[in-house]
XYZ file of C-alpha atoms in Angstrom:
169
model
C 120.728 147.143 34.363
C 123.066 149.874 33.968
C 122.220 153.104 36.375
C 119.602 155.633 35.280
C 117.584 152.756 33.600
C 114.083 152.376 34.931
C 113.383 148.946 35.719
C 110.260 147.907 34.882
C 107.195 147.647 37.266
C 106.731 144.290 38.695
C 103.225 142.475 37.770
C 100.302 142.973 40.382
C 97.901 140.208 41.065
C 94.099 141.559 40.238
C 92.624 141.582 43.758
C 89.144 142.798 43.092
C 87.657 139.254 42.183
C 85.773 137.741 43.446
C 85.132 140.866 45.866
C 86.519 144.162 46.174
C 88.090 144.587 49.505
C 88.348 142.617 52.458
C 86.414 145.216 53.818
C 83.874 144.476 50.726
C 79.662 144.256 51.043
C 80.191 140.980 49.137
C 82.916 139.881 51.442
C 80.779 140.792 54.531
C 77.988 138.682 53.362
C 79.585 135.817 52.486
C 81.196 135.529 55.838
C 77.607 136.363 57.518
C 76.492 133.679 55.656
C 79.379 131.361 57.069
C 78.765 132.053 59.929
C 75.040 130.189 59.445
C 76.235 127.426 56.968
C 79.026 126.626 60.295
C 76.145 126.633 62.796
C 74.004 124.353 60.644
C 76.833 121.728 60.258
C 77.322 121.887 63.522
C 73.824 121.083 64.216
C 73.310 118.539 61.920
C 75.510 115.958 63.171
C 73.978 116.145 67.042
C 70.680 114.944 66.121
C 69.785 111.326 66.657
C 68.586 109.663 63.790
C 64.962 107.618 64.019
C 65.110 104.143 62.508
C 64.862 104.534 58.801
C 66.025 108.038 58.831
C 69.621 107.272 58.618
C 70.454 107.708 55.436
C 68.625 110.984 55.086
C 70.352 112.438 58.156
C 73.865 111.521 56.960
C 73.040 112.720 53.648
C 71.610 116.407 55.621
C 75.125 116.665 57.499
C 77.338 115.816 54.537
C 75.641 118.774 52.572
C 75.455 121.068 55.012
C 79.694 120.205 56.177
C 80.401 120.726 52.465
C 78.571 124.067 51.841
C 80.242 125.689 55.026
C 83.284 124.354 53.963
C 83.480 125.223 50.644
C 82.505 128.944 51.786
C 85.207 128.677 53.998
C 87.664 127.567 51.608
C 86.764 130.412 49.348
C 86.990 133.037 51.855
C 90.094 131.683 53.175
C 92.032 131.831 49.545
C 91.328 134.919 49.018
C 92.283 136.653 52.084
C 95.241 134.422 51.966
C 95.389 135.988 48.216
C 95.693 139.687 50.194
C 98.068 138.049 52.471
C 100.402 136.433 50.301
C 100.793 139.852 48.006
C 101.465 141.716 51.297
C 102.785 139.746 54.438
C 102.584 143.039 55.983
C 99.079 143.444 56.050
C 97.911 143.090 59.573
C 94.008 143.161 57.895
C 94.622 140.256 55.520
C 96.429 138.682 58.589
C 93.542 138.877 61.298
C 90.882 137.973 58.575
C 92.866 135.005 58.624
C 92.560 134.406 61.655
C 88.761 135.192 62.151
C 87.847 132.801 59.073
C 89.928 129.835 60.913
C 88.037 130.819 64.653
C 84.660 131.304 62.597
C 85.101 127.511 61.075
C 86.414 126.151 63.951
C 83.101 124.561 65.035
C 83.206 122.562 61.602
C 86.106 120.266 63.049
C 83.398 119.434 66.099
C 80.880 118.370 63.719
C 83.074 116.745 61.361
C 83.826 114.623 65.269
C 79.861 114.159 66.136
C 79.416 113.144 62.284
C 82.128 109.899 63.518
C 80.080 109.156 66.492
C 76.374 109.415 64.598
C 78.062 106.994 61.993
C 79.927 104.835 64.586
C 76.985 104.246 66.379
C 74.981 103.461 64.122
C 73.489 99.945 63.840
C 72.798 100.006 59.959
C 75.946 98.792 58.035
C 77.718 101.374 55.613
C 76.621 99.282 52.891
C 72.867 98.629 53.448
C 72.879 102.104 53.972
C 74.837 102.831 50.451
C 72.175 99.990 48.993
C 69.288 102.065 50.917
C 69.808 105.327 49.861
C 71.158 106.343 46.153
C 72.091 110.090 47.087
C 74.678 108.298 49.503
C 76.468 106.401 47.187
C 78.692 108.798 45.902
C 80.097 109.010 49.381
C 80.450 105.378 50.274
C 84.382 105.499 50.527
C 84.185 108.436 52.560
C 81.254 107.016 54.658
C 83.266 103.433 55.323
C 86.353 105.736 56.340
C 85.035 107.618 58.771
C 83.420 104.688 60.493
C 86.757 103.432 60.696
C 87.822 106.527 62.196
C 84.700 106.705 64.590
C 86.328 104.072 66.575
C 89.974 105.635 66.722
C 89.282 109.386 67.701
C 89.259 111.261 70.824
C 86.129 112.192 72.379
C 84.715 115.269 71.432
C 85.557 117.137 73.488
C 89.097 116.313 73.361
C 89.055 117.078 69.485
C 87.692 120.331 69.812
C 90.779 121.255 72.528
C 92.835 119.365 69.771
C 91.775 121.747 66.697
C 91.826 124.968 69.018
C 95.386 124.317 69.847
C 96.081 123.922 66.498
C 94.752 127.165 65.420
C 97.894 128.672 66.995
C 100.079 126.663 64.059
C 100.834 123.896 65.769
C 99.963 121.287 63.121
């Protein structure tokens, strides 16, 4: 452009959907309410299930792990959204930050879901036979019992996905 020309004012991403601010009510409340969808996952997988029962208490953890985590997934884009238009923004940085430590207990239950399913005696498929709401998960059901028998204990996997939190993955 030759000098004295005004260039012409680069294109700004709208960052007031689907909240305000970072510092939003909306914002606030969907991370209050992450905070109980993460401590119900987390919950879910640790109880023992009574013969019969099963089914329904896979079927109570995968709904519970997929709420939290689609809240967390949300939350996460859009400070990321903040982020990515500013890399300077120490907020949209530590919100980052606080949404990975507040989810962090998600990668323990997604560990305690392996061992309820590992240890279970009913097989993945008289389960899927059992129980129509489970069917739509029966690949993901038959892959984590194959995982069940290849991870760390849990509390080895929890260390694991802390340490990663610092980028090391």
């Amino acid at each position: 452009m030759p000098d004295g020309s005004s260039s012409p004012s680069l294109p700004r991403w709208n960052l007031e959907v689907p909240y305000p601010g970072l510092e939003s009510p909306g914002f606030r409340r969907e991370k209050d309410l992450l905070r109980r969808l993460v401590r119900r996952a987390a919950g879910a997988a640790t109880r023992a299930a009574a013969p019969g029962e099963e089914g329904r208490l896979l079927l109570s953890h995968i709904e519970a792990y997929n709420r939290a985590a689609a809240l967390h997934e949300k939350l996460s884009a859009y400070a990321y959204m903040h982020f990515s238009t500013d890399t300077g923004s120490a907020a949209a940085a530590r919100e980052l930050e606080a949404l990975d430590t507040l989810a962090l207990p998600l990668r323990r239950a997604e560990t305690e879901f392996r061992v309820l399913l590992g240890e279970m005696k009913t097989p993945v498929a008289a389960l899927l036979r059992t129980h129509a709401a489970l069917r739509p998960y029966g690949s993901f059901l038959r892959e984590q019992r194959y995982l069940s028998k290849r991870q760390m204990t849990p509390d080895l996997e929890e260390l694991a996905a802390d340490l990663a939190l610092s980028g090391a993955d």
